[in-house]
Amino acid sequence: MTRRGADSVDGLAAYFAGRLTALSNVHSVVFNAGGDEARLNDIIDATVAPYRAEGRSNIRSSGPDIMVPRSVATTLALCLHELATNAIKYGALSRPDGQISLEWELSTGPDPLLTITWTESGGPPVVEPARVGYGTRYMRSALTSVFGERPEFSFDPEGFRFVVRGPLSRLVQKP
């Protein structure tokens, strides 16, 4: 599927290298945290670090301190890589003043929901793609499997927005 989405051999190599880097970074975070789980903040920081502009805060991330198992960390890393790659090609990261806000929060209650929101601003006007690509299909499938709910993609002309949520109890269960 990745090969079909590539425009050239160089494009395929760059895309594949980016995925390997995302996986490598998240595995390092999980390994350094003990091997079974890691802090969500560390996973997000390691995954988006290659996309942060030097000397600027083009990607801001914030949320409560939450530990997630390796399976959740890996899925999130690949999905965040997909989002960042698309932001570089078509969205906020394709412009010098573009910004990404990556936030997560827990609702209150007996089984809190974890909600992760990726919001882009300062990029070109957003247009919903004519076709659903591999990355979107992967994110829908993988995140629905892990979170138990289908992620939301919003193509507002002012900025792309992505939201995924699921019960924290489902996300912190160890295999």
Tab-separated table of N, CA and C in Angstrom, residues 35-164:
chain	number	residue	atom	x	y	z
A	35	GLY	N	10.141	-0.870	29.096
A	35	GLY	CA	9.817	-1.879	28.099
A	35	GLY	C	8.368	-2.234	27.903
A	36	ASP	N	7.495	-1.956	28.875
A	36	ASP	CA	6.097	-2.343	28.726
A	36	ASP	C	5.171	-1.172	28.452
A	37	GLU	N	5.526	0.000	28.995
A	37	GLU	CA	4.685	1.175	28.826
A	37	GLU	C	5.542	2.429	28.931
A	38	ALA	N	4.964	3.549	28.537
A	38	ALA	CA	5.689	4.818	28.588
A	38	ALA	C	4.697	5.960	28.747
A	39	ARG	N	5.228	7.128	29.117
A	39	ARG	CA	4.402	8.327	29.263
A	39	ARG	C	3.931	8.785	27.888
A	40	LEU	N	2.660	9.112	27.783
A	40	LEU	CA	2.092	9.587	26.524
A	40	LEU	C	2.832	10.830	26.031
A	41	ASN	N	3.158	11.742	26.931
A	41	ASN	CA	3.876	12.954	26.539
A	41	ASN	C	5.222	12.620	25.880
A	42	ASP	N	5.950	11.655	26.430
A	42	ASP	CA	7.249	11.262	25.864
A	42	ASP	C	7.075	10.631	24.484
A	43	ILE	N	6.033	9.842	24.330
A	43	ILE	CA	5.760	9.202	23.037
A	43	ILE	C	5.459	10.260	21.982
A	44	ILE	N	4.610	11.210	22.334
A	44	ILE	CA	4.247	12.277	21.393
A	44	ILE	C	5.463	13.123	21.056
A	45	ASP	N	6.223	13.524	22.071
A	45	ASP	CA	7.412	14.349	21.808
A	45	ASP	C	8.406	13.638	20.897
A	46	ALA	N	8.655	12.361	21.150
A	46	ALA	CA	9.612	11.614	20.328
A	46	ALA	C	9.123	11.462	18.892
A	47	THR	N	7.826	11.314	18.723
A	47	THR	CA	7.274	11.098	17.383
A	47	THR	C	7.265	12.381	16.556
A	48	VAL	N	6.924	13.506	17.169
A	48	VAL	CA	6.837	14.756	16.390
A	48	VAL	C	8.146	15.543	16.363
A	49	ALA	N	9.138	15.123	17.147
A	49	ALA	CA	10.417	15.856	17.201
A	49	ALA	C	11.024	16.122	15.821
A	50	PRO	N	11.030	15.162	14.896
A	50	PRO	CA	11.631	15.437	13.583
A	50	PRO	C	10.910	16.527	12.781
A	51	TYR	N	9.689	16.873	13.176
A	51	TYR	CA	8.883	17.835	12.432
A	51	TYR	C	8.865	19.213	13.082
A	52	ARG	N	9.483	19.331	14.235
A	52	ARG	CA	9.537	20.640	14.913
A	52	ARG	C	10.569	21.515	14.221
A	53	ALA	N	10.194	22.764	13.961
A	53	ALA	CA	11.101	23.727	13.332
A	53	ALA	C	12.072	24.245	14.383
A	54	GLU	N	13.342	24.300	14.019
A	54	GLU	CA	14.359	24.785	14.950
A	54	GLU	C	14.109	26.253	15.292
A	55	GLY	N	14.139	26.548	16.578
A	55	GLY	CA	13.973	27.927	17.023
A	55	GLY	C	12.536	28.420	17.045
A	56	ARG	N	11.554	27.573	16.686
A	56	ARG	CA	10.148	27.981	16.704
A	56	ARG	C	9.331	26.903	17.403
A	57	SER	N	8.195	27.294	17.863
A	57	SER	CA	7.304	26.310	18.477
A	57	SER	C	6.142	26.040	17.517
A	58	ASN	N	6.470	25.430	16.382
A	58	ASN	CA	5.434	25.163	15.386
A	58	ASN	C	4.532	23.991	15.770
A	59	ILE	N	4.981	23.179	16.724
A	59	ILE	CA	4.145	22.088	17.225
A	59	ILE	C	4.111	22.207	18.748
A	60	ARG	N	2.931	22.465	19.266
A	60	ARG	CA	2.747	22.569	20.714
A	60	ARG	C	1.969	21.339	21.176
A	61	SER	N	2.430	20.753	22.268
A	61	SER	CA	1.723	19.583	22.789
A	61	SER	C	1.532	19.740	24.291
A	62	SER	N	0.370	19.283	24.768
A	62	SER	CA	0.098	19.363	26.200
A	62	SER	C	-1.007	18.388	26.586
A	63	GLY	N	-0.906	17.930	27.824
A	63	GLY	CA	-1.912	17.039	28.370
A	63	GLY	C	-1.432	16.417	29.661
A	64	PRO	N	-2.319	15.693	30.330
A	64	PRO	CA	-1.956	15.086	31.609
A	64	PRO	C	-0.961	13.936	31.440
A	65	ASP	N	-0.286	13.625	32.520
A	65	ASP	CA	0.688	12.543	32.542
A	65	ASP	C	-0.055	11.211	32.567
A	66	ILE	N	0.045	10.462	31.476
A	66	ILE	CA	-0.660	9.187	31.342
A	66	ILE	C	0.332	8.143	30.849
A	67	MET	N	0.288	6.965	31.424
A	67	MET	CA	1.117	5.851	30.964
A	67	MET	C	0.269	4.991	30.020
A	68	VAL	N	0.850	4.610	28.879
A	68	VAL	CA	0.150	3.744	27.926
A	68	VAL	C	1.057	2.567	27.559
A	69	PRO	N	0.464	1.416	27.256
A	69	PRO	CA	1.264	0.251	26.896
A	69	PRO	C	1.904	0.397	25.510
A	70	ARG	N	2.870	-0.447	25.264
A	70	ARG	CA	3.643	-0.430	24.018
A	70	ARG	C	2.750	-0.495	22.786
A	71	SER	N	1.713	-1.311	22.789
A	71	SER	CA	0.854	-1.442	21.603
A	71	SER	C	0.168	-0.121	21.265
A	72	VAL	N	-0.291	0.595	22.286
A	72	VAL	CA	-0.920	1.900	22.061
A	72	VAL	C	0.128	2.899	21.576
A	73	ALA	N	1.310	2.869	22.185
A	73	ALA	CA	2.396	3.780	21.810
A	73	ALA	C	2.772	3.614	20.345
A	74	THR	N	2.893	2.387	19.892
A	74	THR	CA	3.282	2.120	18.501
A	74	THR	C	2.216	2.603	17.535
A	75	THR	N	0.970	2.310	17.822
A	75	THR	CA	-0.127	2.749	16.953
A	75	THR	C	-0.180	4.269	16.884
A	76	LEU	N	-0.064	4.921	18.036
A	76	LEU	CA	-0.101	6.386	18.055
A	76	LEU	C	1.076	6.973	17.286
A	77	ALA	N	2.257	6.407	17.448
A	77	ALA	CA	3.436	6.921	16.746
A	77	ALA	C	3.244	6.861	15.231
A	78	LEU	N	2.747	5.754	14.729
A	78	LEU	CA	2.529	5.644	13.283
A	78	LEU	C	1.456	6.617	12.806
A	79	CYS	N	0.411	6.798	13.594
A	79	CYS	CA	-0.658	7.728	13.206
A	79	CYS	C	-0.178	9.176	13.262
A	80	LEU	N	0.574	9.525	14.285
A	80	LEU	CA	1.117	10.889	14.360
A	80	LEU	C	2.094	11.145	13.221
A	81	HIS	N	2.854	10.143	12.847
A	81	HIS	CA	3.742	10.279	11.684
A	81	HIS	C	2.927	10.552	10.419
A	82	GLU	N	1.825	9.833	10.244
A	82	GLU	CA	0.944	10.057	9.087
A	82	GLU	C	0.426	11.489	9.081
A	83	LEU	N	-0.038	11.954	10.242
A	83	LEU	CA	-0.569	13.315	10.334
A	83	LEU	C	0.512	14.347	10.032
A	84	ALA	N	1.706	14.150	10.573
A	84	ALA	CA	2.804	15.101	10.330
A	84	ALA	C	3.231	15.097	8.873
A	85	THR	N	3.295	13.929	8.269
A	85	THR	CA	3.662	13.837	6.855
A	85	THR	C	2.658	14.594	5.992
A	86	ASN	N	1.383	14.416	6.277
A	86	ASN	CA	0.352	15.139	5.528
A	86	ASN	C	0.419	16.637	5.791
A	87	ALA	N	0.745	17.031	7.027
A	87	ALA	CA	0.866	18.461	7.349
A	87	ALA	C	2.027	19.093	6.579
A	88	ILE	N	3.091	18.334	6.371
A	88	ILE	CA	4.229	18.848	5.596
A	88	ILE	C	3.863	18.970	4.122
A	89	LYS	N	3.170	17.980	3.597
A	89	LYS	CA	2.816	17.983	2.169
A	89	LYS	C	1.716	18.986	1.838
A	90	TYR	N	0.660	19.000	2.667
A	90	TYR	CA	-0.546	19.736	2.288
A	90	TYR	C	-1.028	20.753	3.316
A	91	GLY	N	-0.566	20.652	4.547
A	91	GLY	CA	-1.176	21.416	5.630
A	91	GLY	C	-0.293	22.459	6.270
A	92	ALA	N	-0.482	22.621	7.570
A	92	ALA	CA	0.145	23.702	8.323
A	92	ALA	C	1.666	23.703	8.240
A	93	LEU	N	2.292	22.539	8.214
A	93	LEU	CA	3.754	22.496	8.191
A	93	LEU	C	4.332	22.778	6.811
A	94	SER	N	3.466	22.995	5.830
A	94	SER	CA	3.945	23.375	4.488
A	94	SER	C	4.183	24.881	4.394
A	95	ARG	N	3.829	25.620	5.434
A	95	ARG	CA	4.000	27.076	5.485
A	95	ARG	C	4.875	27.449	6.682
A	96	PRO	N	5.700	28.484	6.541
A	96	PRO	CA	6.591	28.875	7.646
A	96	PRO	C	5.853	29.262	8.930
A	97	ASP	N	4.661	29.823	8.808
A	97	ASP	CA	3.917	30.248	9.989
A	97	ASP	C	2.889	29.231	10.459
A	98	GLY	N	2.879	28.062	9.834
A	98	GLY	CA	1.908	27.043	10.215
A	98	GLY	C	2.159	26.504	11.610
A	99	GLN	N	1.081	26.142	12.275
A	99	GLN	CA	1.132	25.662	13.656
A	99	GLN	C	0.316	24.381	13.800
A	100	ILE	N	0.779	23.545	14.714
A	100	ILE	CA	0.006	22.368	15.101
A	100	ILE	C	-0.133	22.385	16.611
A	101	SER	N	-1.351	22.167	17.061
A	101	SER	CA	-1.628	22.014	18.481
A	101	SER	C	-2.029	20.558	18.698
A	102	LEU	N	-1.301	19.886	19.553
A	102	LEU	CA	-1.560	18.484	19.846
A	102	LEU	C	-1.854	18.379	21.340
A	103	GLU	N	-3.118	18.122	21.644
A	103	GLU	CA	-3.561	18.120	23.041
A	103	GLU	C	-4.277	16.827	23.364
A	104	TRP	N	-4.146	16.415	24.602
A	104	TRP	CA	-4.909	15.271	25.071
A	104	TRP	C	-5.455	15.594	26.449
A	105	GLU	N	-6.615	15.000	26.728
A	105	GLU	CA	-7.283	15.264	28.002
A	105	GLU	C	-8.062	14.041	28.437
A	106	LEU	N	-8.324	13.992	29.728
A	106	LEU	CA	-9.140	12.934	30.316
A	106	LEU	C	-10.434	13.533	30.814
A	107	SER	N	-11.548	12.897	30.485
A	107	SER	CA	-12.824	13.313	31.067
A	107	SER	C	-12.900	12.745	32.483
A	108	THR	N	-13.805	13.277	33.265
A	108	THR	CA	-13.986	12.753	34.620
A	108	THR	C	-15.051	11.677	34.597
A	109	GLY	N	-15.059	10.857	35.621
A	109	GLY	CA	-16.065	9.811	35.715
A	109	GLY	C	-15.435	8.480	36.046
A	110	PRO	N	-16.273	7.463	36.193
A	110	PRO	CA	-15.764	6.156	36.596
A	110	PRO	C	-14.841	5.519	35.549
A	111	ASP	N	-15.081	5.751	34.289
A	111	ASP	CA	-14.191	5.260	33.220
A	111	ASP	C	-13.879	6.436	32.299
A	112	PRO	N	-12.865	7.245	32.651
A	112	PRO	CA	-12.573	8.452	31.886
A	112	PRO	C	-12.241	8.149	30.433
A	113	LEU	N	-12.621	9.082	29.565
A	113	LEU	CA	-12.268	9.002	28.151
A	113	LEU	C	-10.994	9.794	27.919
A	114	LEU	N	-10.073	9.196	27.180
A	114	LEU	CA	-8.894	9.912	26.721
A	114	LEU	C	-9.235	10.462	25.338
A	115	THR	N	-9.071	11.758	25.155
A	115	THR	CA	-9.307	12.401	23.870
A	115	THR	C	-8.006	13.044	23.424
A	116	ILE	N	-7.575	12.712	22.211
A	116	ILE	CA	-6.372	13.302	21.619
A	116	ILE	C	-6.819	14.117	20.410
A	117	THR	N	-6.399	15.378	20.373
A	117	THR	CA	-6.812	16.291	19.304
A	117	THR	C	-5.595	16.910	18.638
A	118	TRP	N	-5.539	16.821	17.318
A	118	TRP	CA	-4.495	17.416	16.466
A	118	TRP	C	-5.191	18.517	15.678
A	119	THR	N	-4.762	19.772	15.856
A	119	THR	CA	-5.382	20.897	15.166
A	119	THR	C	-4.323	21.689	14.428
A	120	GLU	N	-4.536	21.913	13.132
A	120	GLU	CA	-3.609	22.686	12.314
A	120	GLU	C	-4.162	24.080	12.059
A	121	SER	N	-3.262	25.058	11.997
A	121	SER	CA	-3.648	26.425	11.656
A	121	SER	C	-2.482	27.083	10.926
A	122	GLY	N	-2.789	28.127	10.174
A	122	GLY	CA	-1.746	28.875	9.462
A	122	GLY	C	-1.254	28.231	8.191
A	123	GLY	N	-1.905	27.189	7.759
A	123	GLY	CA	-1.536	26.523	6.514
A	123	GLY	C	-2.394	27.006	5.365
A	124	PRO	N	-2.242	26.381	4.205
A	124	PRO	CA	-3.100	26.743	3.078
A	124	PRO	C	-4.546	26.351	3.364
A	125	PRO	N	-5.504	26.925	2.636
A	125	PRO	CA	-6.904	26.525	2.835
A	125	PRO	C	-7.039	25.006	2.672
A	126	VAL	N	-7.763	24.405	3.589
A	126	VAL	CA	-7.912	22.950	3.604
A	126	VAL	C	-9.027	22.536	2.658
A	127	VAL	N	-8.733	21.515	1.887
A	127	VAL	CA	-9.720	20.930	0.981
A	127	VAL	C	-9.760	19.434	1.270
A	128	GLU	N	-10.945	18.895	1.453
A	128	GLU	CA	-11.061	17.462	1.694
A	128	GLU	C	-10.543	16.698	0.486
A	129	PRO	N	-9.693	15.692	0.696
A	129	PRO	CA	-9.138	14.945	-0.431
A	129	PRO	C	-10.229	14.216	-1.217
A	130	ALA	N	-9.979	14.061	-2.498
A	130	ALA	CA	-10.940	13.384	-3.375
A	130	ALA	C	-10.977	11.880	-3.108
A	131	ARG	N	-9.859	11.336	-2.616
A	131	ARG	CA	-9.822	9.898	-2.340
A	131	ARG	C	-9.239	9.669	-0.950
A	132	VAL	N	-9.564	8.531	-0.385
A	132	VAL	CA	-9.038	8.158	0.920
A	132	VAL	C	-7.760	7.367	0.683
A	133	GLY	N	-6.649	7.868	1.206
A	133	GLY	CA	-5.362	7.227	0.996
A	133	GLY	C	-5.059	6.161	2.035
A	134	TYR	N	-3.921	5.517	1.846
A	134	TYR	CA	-3.483	4.449	2.744
A	134	TYR	C	-3.380	4.936	4.184
A	135	GLY	N	-2.790	6.104	4.396
A	135	GLY	CA	-2.591	6.621	5.751
A	135	GLY	C	-3.904	6.784	6.494
A	136	THR	N	-4.896	7.334	5.827
A	136	THR	CA	-6.205	7.529	6.455
A	136	THR	C	-6.862	6.187	6.750
A	137	ARG	N	-6.774	5.272	5.790
A	137	ARG	CA	-7.355	3.940	6.017
A	137	ARG	C	-6.662	3.247	7.188
A	138	TYR	N	-5.321	3.366	7.232
A	138	TYR	CA	-4.576	2.761	8.339
A	138	TYR	C	-5.018	3.369	9.672
A	139	MET	N	-5.066	4.702	9.733
A	139	MET	CA	-5.444	5.350	10.992
A	139	MET	C	-6.842	4.947	11.428
A	140	ARG	N	-7.780	4.913	10.511
A	140	ARG	CA	-9.150	4.525	10.867
A	140	ARG	C	-9.179	3.117	11.439
A	141	SER	N	-8.517	2.204	10.769
A	141	SER	CA	-8.524	0.813	11.198
A	141	SER	C	-7.775	0.618	12.518
A	142	ALA	N	-6.542	1.106	12.577
A	142	ALA	CA	-5.706	0.881	13.760
A	142	ALA	C	-6.274	1.578	14.992
A	143	LEU	N	-6.673	2.820	14.839
A	143	LEU	CA	-7.173	3.568	16.000
A	143	LEU	C	-8.529	3.059	16.467
A	144	THR	N	-9.377	2.631	15.550
A	144	THR	CA	-10.656	2.052	15.952
A	144	THR	C	-10.412	0.769	16.739
A	145	SER	N	-9.442	-0.018	16.306
A	145	SER	CA	-9.099	-1.251	17.006
A	145	SER	C	-8.564	-0.969	18.407
A	146	VAL	N	-7.684	0.017	18.539
A	146	VAL	CA	-7.056	0.319	19.828
A	146	VAL	C	-7.982	1.109	20.745
A	147	PHE	N	-8.613	2.161	20.223
A	147	PHE	CA	-9.418	3.064	21.047
A	147	PHE	C	-10.876	2.619	21.193
A	148	GLY	N	-11.342	1.790	20.284
A	148	GLY	CA	-12.725	1.344	20.347
A	148	GLY	C	-13.707	2.302	19.709
A	149	GLU	N	-13.211	3.425	19.221
A	149	GLU	CA	-14.052	4.408	18.526
A	149	GLU	C	-13.331	4.860	17.270
A	150	ARG	N	-14.102	5.207	16.269
A	150	ARG	CA	-13.537	5.657	15.002
A	150	ARG	C	-13.033	7.100	15.125
A	151	PRO	N	-11.816	7.381	14.626
A	151	PRO	CA	-11.303	8.753	14.685
A	151	PRO	C	-12.098	9.680	13.777
A	152	GLU	N	-12.042	10.966	14.107
A	152	GLU	CA	-12.755	11.979	13.322
A	152	GLU	C	-11.746	12.839	12.558
A	153	PHE	N	-12.029	13.076	11.288
A	153	PHE	CA	-11.212	13.939	10.438
A	153	PHE	C	-12.082	15.115	10.017
A	154	SER	N	-11.632	16.337	10.276
A	154	SER	CA	-12.398	17.523	9.918
A	154	SER	C	-11.563	18.383	8.968
A	155	PHE	N	-12.113	18.654	7.804
A	155	PHE	CA	-11.412	19.416	6.767
A	155	PHE	C	-11.971	20.829	6.662
A	156	ASP	N	-11.894	21.560	7.761
A	156	ASP	CA	-12.323	22.950	7.803
A	156	ASP	C	-11.344	23.781	6.968
A	157	PRO	N	-11.811	24.699	6.125
A	157	PRO	CA	-10.893	25.511	5.301
A	157	PRO	C	-9.824	26.246	6.115
A	158	GLU	N	-10.120	26.570	7.380
A	158	GLU	CA	-9.158	27.295	8.234
A	158	GLU	C	-8.066	26.398	8.790
A	159	GLY	N	-8.310	25.091	8.814
A	159	GLY	CA	-7.307	24.181	9.347
A	159	GLY	C	-7.850	22.775	9.557
A	160	PHE	N	-7.024	21.815	9.282
A	160	PHE	CA	-7.371	20.403	9.463
A	160	PHE	C	-7.429	20.080	10.952
A	161	ARG	N	-8.355	19.192	11.317
A	161	ARG	CA	-8.486	18.777	12.716
A	161	ARG	C	-8.733	17.278	12.752
A	162	PHE	N	-8.073	16.628	13.696
A	162	PHE	CA	-8.178	15.187	13.889
A	162	PHE	C	-8.437	14.914	15.366
A	163	VAL	N	-9.402	14.052	15.656
A	163	VAL	CA	-9.731	13.713	17.041
A	163	VAL	C	-9.917	12.202	17.150
A	164	VAL	N	-9.313	11.631	18.193
A	164	VAL	CA	-9.564	10.229	18.515
A	164	VAL	C	-9.800	10.147	20.017
